JSON list of C-alpha atoms in Angstrom, two decimals:
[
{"chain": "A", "resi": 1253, "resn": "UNK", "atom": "CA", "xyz": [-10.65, 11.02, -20.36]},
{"chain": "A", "resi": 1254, "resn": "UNK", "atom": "CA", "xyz": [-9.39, 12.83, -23.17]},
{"chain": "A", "resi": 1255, "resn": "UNK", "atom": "CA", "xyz": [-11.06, 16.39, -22.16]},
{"chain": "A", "resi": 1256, "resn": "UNK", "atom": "CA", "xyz": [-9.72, 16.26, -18.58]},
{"chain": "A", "resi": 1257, "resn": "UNK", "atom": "CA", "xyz": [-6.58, 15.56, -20.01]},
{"chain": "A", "resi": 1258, "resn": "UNK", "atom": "CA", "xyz": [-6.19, 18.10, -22.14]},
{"chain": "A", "resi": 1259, "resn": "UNK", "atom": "CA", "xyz": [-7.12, 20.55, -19.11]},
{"chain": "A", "resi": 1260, "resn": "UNK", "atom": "CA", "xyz": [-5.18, 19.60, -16.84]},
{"chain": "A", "resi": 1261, "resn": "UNK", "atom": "CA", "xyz": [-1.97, 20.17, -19.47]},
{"chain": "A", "resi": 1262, "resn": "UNK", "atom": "CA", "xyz": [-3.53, 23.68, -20.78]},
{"chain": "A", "resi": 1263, "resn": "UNK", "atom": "CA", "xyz": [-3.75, 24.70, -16.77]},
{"chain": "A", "resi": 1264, "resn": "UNK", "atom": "CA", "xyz": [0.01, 23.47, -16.70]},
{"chain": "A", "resi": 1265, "resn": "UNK", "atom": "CA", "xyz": [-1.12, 20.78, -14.28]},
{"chain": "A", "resi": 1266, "resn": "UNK", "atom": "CA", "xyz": [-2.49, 23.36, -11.92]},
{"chain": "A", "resi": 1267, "resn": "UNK", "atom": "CA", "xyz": [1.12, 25.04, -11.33]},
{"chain": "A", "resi": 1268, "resn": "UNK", "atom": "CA", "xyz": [0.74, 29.24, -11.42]},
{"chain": "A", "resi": 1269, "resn": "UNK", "atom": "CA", "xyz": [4.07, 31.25, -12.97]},
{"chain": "A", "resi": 1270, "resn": "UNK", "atom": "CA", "xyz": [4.34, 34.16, -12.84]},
{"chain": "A", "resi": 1271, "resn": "UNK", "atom": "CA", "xyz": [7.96, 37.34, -13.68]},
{"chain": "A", "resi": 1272, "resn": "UNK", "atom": "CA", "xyz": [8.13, 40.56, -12.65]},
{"chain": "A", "resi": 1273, "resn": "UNK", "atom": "CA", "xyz": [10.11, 41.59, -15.93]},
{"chain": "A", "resi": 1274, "resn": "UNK", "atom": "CA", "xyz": [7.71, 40.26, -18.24]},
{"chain": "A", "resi": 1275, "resn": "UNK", "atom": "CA", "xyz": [6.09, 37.29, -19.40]},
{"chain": "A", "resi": 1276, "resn": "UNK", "atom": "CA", "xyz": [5.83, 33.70, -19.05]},
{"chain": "A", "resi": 1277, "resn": "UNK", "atom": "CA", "xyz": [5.75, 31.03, -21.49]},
{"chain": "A", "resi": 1278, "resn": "UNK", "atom": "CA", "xyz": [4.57, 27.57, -20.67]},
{"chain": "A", "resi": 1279, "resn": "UNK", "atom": "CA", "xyz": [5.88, 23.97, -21.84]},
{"chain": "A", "resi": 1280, "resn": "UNK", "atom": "CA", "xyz": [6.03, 20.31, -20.75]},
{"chain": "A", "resi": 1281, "resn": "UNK", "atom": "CA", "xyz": [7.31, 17.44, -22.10]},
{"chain": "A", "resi": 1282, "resn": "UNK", "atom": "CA", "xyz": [3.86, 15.03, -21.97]},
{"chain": "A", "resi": 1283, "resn": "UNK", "atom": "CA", "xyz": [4.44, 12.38, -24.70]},
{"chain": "A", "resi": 1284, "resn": "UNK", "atom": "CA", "xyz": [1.74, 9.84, -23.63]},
{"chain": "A", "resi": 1285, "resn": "UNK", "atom": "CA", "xyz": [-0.22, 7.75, -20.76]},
{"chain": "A", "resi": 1286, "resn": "UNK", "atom": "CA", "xyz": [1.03, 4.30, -19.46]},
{"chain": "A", "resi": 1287, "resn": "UNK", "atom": "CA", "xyz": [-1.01, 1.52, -20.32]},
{"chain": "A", "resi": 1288, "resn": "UNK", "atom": "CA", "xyz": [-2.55, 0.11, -17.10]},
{"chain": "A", "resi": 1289, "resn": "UNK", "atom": "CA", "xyz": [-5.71, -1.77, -16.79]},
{"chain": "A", "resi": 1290, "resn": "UNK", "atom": "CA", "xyz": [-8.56, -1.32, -19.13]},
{"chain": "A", "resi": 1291, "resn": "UNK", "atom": "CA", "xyz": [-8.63, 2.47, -20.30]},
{"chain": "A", "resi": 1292, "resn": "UNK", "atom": "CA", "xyz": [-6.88, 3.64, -17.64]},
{"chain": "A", "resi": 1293, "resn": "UNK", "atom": "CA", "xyz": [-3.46, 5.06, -17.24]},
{"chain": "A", "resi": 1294, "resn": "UNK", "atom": "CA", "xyz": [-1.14, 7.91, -15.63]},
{"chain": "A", "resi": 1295, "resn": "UNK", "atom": "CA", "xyz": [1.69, 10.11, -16.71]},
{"chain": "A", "resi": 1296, "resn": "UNK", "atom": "CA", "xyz": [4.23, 12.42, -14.91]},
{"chain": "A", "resi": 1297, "resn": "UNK", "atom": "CA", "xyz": [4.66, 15.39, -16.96]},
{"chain": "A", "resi": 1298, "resn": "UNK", "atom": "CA", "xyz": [7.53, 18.41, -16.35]},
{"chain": "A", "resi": 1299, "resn": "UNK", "atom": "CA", "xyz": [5.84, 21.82, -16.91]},
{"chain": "A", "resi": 1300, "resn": "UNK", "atom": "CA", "xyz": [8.17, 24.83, -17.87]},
{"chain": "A", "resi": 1301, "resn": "UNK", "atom": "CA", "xyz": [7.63, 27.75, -17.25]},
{"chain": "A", "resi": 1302, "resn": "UNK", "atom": "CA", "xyz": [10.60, 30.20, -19.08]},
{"chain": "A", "resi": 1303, "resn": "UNK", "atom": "CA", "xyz": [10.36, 34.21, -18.84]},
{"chain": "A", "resi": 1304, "resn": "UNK", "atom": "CA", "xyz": [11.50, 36.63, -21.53]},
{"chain": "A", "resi": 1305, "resn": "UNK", "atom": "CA", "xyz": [15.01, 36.56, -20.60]},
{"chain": "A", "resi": 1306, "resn": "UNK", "atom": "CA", "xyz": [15.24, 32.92, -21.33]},
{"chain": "A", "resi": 1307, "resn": "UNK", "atom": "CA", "xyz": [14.73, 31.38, -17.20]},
{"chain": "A", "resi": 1308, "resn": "UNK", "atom": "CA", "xyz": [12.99, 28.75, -16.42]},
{"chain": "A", "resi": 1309, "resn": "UNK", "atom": "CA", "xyz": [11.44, 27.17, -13.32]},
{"chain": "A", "resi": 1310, "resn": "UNK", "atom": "CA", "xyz": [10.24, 23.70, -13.72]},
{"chain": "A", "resi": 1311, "resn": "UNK", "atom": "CA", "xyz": [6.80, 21.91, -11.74]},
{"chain": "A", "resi": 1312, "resn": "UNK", "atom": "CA", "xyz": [6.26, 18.05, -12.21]},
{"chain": "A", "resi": 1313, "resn": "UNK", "atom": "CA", "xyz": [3.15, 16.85, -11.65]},
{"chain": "A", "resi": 1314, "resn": "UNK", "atom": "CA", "xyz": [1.16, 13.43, -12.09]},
{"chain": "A", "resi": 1315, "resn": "UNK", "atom": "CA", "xyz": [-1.97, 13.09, -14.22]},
{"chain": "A", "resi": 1316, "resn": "UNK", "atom": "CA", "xyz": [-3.81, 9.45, -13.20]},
{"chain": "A", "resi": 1317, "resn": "UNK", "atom": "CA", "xyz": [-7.19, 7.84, -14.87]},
{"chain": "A", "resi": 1318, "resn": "UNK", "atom": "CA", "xyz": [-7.84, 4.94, -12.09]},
{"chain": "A", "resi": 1319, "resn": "UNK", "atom": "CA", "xyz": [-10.77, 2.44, -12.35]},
{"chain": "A", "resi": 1320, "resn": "UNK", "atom": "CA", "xyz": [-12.26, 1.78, -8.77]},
{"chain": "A", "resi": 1321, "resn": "UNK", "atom": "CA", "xyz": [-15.84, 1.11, -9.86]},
{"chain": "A", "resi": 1322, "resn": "UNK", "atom": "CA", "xyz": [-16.87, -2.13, -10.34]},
{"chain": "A", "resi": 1323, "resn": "UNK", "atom": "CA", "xyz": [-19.28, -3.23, -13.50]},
{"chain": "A", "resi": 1324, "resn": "UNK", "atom": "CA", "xyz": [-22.68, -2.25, -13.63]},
{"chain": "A", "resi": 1325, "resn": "UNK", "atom": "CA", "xyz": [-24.95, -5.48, -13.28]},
{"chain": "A", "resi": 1326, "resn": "UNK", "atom": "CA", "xyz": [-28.39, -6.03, -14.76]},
{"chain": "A", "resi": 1327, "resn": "UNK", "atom": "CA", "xyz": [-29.61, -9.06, -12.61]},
{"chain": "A", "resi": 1328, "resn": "UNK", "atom": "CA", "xyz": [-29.53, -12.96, -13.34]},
{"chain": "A", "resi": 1329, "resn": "UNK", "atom": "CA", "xyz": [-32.75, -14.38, -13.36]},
{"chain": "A", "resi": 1330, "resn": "UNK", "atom": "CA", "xyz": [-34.19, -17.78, -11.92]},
{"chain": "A", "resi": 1331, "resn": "UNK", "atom": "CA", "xyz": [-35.08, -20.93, -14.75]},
{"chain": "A", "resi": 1332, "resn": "UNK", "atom": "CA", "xyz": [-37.52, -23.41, -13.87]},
{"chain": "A", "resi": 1333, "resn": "UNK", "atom": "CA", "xyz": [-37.21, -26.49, -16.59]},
{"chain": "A", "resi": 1334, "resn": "UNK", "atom": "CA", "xyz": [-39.56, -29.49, -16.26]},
{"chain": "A", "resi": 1335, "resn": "UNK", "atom": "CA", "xyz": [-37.57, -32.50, -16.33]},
{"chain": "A", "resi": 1336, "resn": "UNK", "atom": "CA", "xyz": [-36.09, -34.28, -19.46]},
{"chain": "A", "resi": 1337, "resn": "UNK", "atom": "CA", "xyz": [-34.86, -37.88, -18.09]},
{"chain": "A", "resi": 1338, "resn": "UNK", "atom": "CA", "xyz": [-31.15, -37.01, -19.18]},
{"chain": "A", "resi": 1339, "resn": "UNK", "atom": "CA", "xyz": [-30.43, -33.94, -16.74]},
{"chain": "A", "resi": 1340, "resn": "UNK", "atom": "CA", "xyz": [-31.75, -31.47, -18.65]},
{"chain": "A", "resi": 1341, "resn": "UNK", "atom": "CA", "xyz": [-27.87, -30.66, -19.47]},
{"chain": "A", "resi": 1342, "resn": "UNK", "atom": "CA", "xyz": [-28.27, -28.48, -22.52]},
{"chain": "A", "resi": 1343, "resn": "UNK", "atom": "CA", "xyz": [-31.11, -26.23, -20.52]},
{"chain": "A", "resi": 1344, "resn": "UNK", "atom": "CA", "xyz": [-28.32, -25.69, -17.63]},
{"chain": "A", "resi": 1345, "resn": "UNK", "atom": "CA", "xyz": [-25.42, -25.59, -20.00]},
{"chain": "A", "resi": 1346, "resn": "UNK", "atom": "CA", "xyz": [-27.50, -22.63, -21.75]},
{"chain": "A", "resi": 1347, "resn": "UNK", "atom": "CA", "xyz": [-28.31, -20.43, -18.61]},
{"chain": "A", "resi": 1348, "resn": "UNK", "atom": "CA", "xyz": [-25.08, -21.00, -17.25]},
{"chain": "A", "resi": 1349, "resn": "UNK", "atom": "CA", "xyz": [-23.20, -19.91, -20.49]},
{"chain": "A", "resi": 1350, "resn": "UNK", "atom": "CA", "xyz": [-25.76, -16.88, -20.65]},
{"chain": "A", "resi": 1351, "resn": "UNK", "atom": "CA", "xyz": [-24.61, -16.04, -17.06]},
{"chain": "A", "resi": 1352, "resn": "UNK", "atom": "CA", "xyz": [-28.26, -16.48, -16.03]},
{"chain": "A", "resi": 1353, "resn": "UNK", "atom": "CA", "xyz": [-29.31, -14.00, -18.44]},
{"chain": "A", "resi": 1354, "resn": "UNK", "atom": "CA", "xyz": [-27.39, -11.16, -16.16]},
{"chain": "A", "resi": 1355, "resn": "UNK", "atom": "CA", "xyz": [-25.35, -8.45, -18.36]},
{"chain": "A", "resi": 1356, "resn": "UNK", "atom": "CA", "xyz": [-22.78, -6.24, -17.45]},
{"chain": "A", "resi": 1357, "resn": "UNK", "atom": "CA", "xyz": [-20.88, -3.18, -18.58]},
{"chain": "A", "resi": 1358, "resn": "UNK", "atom": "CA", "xyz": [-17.83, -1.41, -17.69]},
{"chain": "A", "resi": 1359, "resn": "UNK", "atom": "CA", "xyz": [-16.67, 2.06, -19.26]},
{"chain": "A", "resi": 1360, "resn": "UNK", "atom": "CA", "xyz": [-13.38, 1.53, -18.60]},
{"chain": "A", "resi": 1361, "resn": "UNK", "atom": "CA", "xyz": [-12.51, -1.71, -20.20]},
{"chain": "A", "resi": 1362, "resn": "UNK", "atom": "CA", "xyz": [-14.04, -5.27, -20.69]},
{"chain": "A", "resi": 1363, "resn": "UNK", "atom": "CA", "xyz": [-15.70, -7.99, -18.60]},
{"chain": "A", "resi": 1364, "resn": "UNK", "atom": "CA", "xyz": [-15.26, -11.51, -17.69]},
{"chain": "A", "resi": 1365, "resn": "UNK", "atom": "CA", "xyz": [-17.62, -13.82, -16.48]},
{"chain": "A", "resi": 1366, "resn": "UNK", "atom": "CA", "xyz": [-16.95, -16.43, -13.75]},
{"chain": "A", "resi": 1367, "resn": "UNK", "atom": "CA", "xyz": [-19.46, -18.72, -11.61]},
{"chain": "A", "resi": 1368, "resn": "UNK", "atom": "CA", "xyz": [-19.74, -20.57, -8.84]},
{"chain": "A", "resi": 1369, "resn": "UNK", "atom": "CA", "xyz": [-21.55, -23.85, -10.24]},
{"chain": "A", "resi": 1370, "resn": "UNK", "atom": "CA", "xyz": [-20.81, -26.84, -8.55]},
{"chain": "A", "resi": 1371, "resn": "UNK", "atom": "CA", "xyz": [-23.85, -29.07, -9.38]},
{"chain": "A", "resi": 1372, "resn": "UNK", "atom": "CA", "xyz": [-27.05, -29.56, -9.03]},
{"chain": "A", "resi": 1373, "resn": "UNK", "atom": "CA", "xyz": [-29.44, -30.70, -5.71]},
{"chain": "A", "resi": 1374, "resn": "UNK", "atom": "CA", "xyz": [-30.47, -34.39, -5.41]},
{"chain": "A", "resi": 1375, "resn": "UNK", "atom": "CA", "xyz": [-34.33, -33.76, -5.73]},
{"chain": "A", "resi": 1376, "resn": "UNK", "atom": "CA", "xyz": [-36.90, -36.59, -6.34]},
{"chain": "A", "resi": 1377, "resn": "UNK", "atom": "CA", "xyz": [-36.06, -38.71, -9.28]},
{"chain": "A", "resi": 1378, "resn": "UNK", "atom": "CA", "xyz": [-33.55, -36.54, -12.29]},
{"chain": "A", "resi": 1379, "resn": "UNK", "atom": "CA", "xyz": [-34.97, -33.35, -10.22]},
{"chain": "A", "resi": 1380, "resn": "UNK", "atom": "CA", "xyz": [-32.75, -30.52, -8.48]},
{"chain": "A", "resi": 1381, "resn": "UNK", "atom": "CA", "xyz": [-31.99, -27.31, -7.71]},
{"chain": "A", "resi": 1382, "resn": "UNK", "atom": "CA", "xyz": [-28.61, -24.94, -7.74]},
{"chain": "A", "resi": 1383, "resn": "UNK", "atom": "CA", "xyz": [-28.48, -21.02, -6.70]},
{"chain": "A", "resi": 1384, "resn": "UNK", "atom": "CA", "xyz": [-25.47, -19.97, -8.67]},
{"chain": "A", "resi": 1385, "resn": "UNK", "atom": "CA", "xyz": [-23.13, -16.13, -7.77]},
{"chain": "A", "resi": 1386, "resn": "UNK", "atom": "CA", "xyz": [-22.47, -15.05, -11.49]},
{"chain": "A", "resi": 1387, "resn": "UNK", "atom": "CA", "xyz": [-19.66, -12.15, -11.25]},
{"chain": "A", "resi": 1388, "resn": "UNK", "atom": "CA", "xyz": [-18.64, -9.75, -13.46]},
{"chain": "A", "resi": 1389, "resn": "UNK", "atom": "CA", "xyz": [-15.19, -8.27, -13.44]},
{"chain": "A", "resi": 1390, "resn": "UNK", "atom": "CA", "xyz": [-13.79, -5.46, -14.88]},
{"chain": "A", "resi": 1391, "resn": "UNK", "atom": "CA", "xyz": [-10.01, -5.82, -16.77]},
{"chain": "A", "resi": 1392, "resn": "UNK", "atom": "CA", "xyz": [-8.80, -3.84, -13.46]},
{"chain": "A", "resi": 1393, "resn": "UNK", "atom": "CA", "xyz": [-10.16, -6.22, -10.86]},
{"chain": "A", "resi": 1394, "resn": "UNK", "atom": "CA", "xyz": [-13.42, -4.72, -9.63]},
{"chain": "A", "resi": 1395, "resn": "UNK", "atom": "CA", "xyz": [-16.31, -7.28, -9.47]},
{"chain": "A", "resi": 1396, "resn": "UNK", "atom": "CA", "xyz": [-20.15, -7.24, -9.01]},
{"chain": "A", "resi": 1397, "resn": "UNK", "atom": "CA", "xyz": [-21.82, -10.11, -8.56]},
{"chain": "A", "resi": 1398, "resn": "UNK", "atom": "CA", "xyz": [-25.53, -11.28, -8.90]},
{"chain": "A", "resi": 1399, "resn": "UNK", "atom": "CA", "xyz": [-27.24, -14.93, -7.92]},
{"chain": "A", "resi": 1400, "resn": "UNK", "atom": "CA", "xyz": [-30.19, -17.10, -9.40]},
{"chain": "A", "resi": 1401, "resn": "UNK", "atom": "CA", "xyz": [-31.19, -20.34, -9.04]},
{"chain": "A", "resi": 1402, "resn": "UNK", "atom": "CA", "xyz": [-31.60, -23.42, -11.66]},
{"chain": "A", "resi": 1403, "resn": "UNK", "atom": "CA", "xyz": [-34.40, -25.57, -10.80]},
{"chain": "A", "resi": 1404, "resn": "UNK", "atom": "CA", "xyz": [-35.30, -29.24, -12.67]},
{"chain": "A", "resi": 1405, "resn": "UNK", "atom": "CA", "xyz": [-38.75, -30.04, -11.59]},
{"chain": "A", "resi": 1406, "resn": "UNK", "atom": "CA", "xyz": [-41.83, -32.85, -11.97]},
{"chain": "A", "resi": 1407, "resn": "UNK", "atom": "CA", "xyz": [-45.00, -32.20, -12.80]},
{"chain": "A", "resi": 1408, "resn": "UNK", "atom": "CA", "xyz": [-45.91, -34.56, -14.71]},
{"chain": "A", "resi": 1409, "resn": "UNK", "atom": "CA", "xyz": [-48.01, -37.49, -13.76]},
{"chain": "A", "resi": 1410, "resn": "UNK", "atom": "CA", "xyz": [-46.25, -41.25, -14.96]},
{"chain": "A", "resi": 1411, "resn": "UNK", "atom": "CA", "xyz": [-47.96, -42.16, -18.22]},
{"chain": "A", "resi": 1412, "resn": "UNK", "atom": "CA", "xyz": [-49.56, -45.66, -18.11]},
{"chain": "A", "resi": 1413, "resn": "UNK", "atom": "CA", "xyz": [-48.99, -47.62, -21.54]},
{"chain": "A", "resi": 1414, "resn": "UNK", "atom": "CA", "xyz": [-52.21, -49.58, -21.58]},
{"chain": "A", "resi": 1415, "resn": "UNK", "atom": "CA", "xyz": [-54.96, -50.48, -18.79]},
{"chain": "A", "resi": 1416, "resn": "UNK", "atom": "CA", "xyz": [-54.92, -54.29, -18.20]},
{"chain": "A", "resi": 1417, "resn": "UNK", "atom": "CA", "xyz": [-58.68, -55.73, -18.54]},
{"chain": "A", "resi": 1418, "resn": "UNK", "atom": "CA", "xyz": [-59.40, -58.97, -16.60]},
{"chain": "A", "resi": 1419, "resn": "UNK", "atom": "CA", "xyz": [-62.29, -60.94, -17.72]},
{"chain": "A", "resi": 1420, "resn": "UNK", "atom": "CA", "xyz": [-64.10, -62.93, -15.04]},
{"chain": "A", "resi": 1421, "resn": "UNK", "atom": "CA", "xyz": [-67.12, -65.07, -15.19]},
{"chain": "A", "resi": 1422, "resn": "UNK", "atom": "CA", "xyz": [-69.53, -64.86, -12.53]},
{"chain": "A", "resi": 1423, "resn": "UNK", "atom": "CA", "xyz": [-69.61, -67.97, -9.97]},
{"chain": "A", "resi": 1424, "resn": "UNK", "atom": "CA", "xyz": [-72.70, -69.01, -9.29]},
{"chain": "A", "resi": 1425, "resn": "UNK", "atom": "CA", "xyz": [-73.83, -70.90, -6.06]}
]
């Protein structure tokens, strides 16, 4: 927010001066923002405004950069896996660590990823389902938050190993 900065001190933080007997020269004594959250910040700066003759009048005002908005969210997305036999732990251990595939961004400072994962669904057999909230959050505390769902499913038919032959001999009567 450098340009509003510098504005708002060249327009002497809005303040108006003004001397019958001449002019006015301004000063303040700005020397830096706090360090809040993320990129954001504020400052109280004295403006001083003297006349010819050497009087001054003094204005303080505050100059704040404040992070309300949340992240902006590109959505998670649903994963269907066919089952493994061992509970297909690296698939879900990827799409959880990839936050579902959902992104995020923040122009005032980073963003952390939490979930809500508690486990899986009992389905048939190693089979299952979750619908996971990934949310974003911004280094100030604003949070979006976007959902998918994990699914382990069966499609495939058992395999049988070989087909047992009988050999029988006709009976006759």
């Amino acid at each position: 927010n450098v340009a509003d900065l510098d504005g708002w001190l060249n327009s002497n933080g809005g303040a108006t001066a003004s001397d019958v007997c001449g002019g006015v020269t301004w000063t303040n004594d700005f020397a830096g923002l706090t360090d809040d959250c993320g990129e954001t910040g504020f400052v109280s700066v004295t403006f001083v405004a003297t006349d010819d003759c050497g009087n001054a009048a003094f204005s303080t005002a505050t100059f704040t950069i404040a992070d309300t908005t949340a992240p902006e969210v590109a959505d998670a997305t649903d994963l269907t896996v066919e089952c493994d036999g061992a509970g297909n732990v690296a698939d879900l251990d990827g799409w959880l660590s990839s936050n579902g595939g959902a992104t995020a961004s923040d122009v005032c400072g980073g963003v952390t990823w939490t979930n809500d994962f508690a486990g899986l669904s009992d389905g048939c057999g190693a089979t299952g389902a979750v619908t996971v909230t990934f949310t974003a959050t911004d280094d100030c505390g604003n949070a979006t938050s976007t959902m998918a769902t994990f699914t382990v499913e069966d499609t495939v038919s058992p395999e049988i190993a070989f087909e047992p032959q009988i050999e029988v001999s006709c009976d006759v009567y």
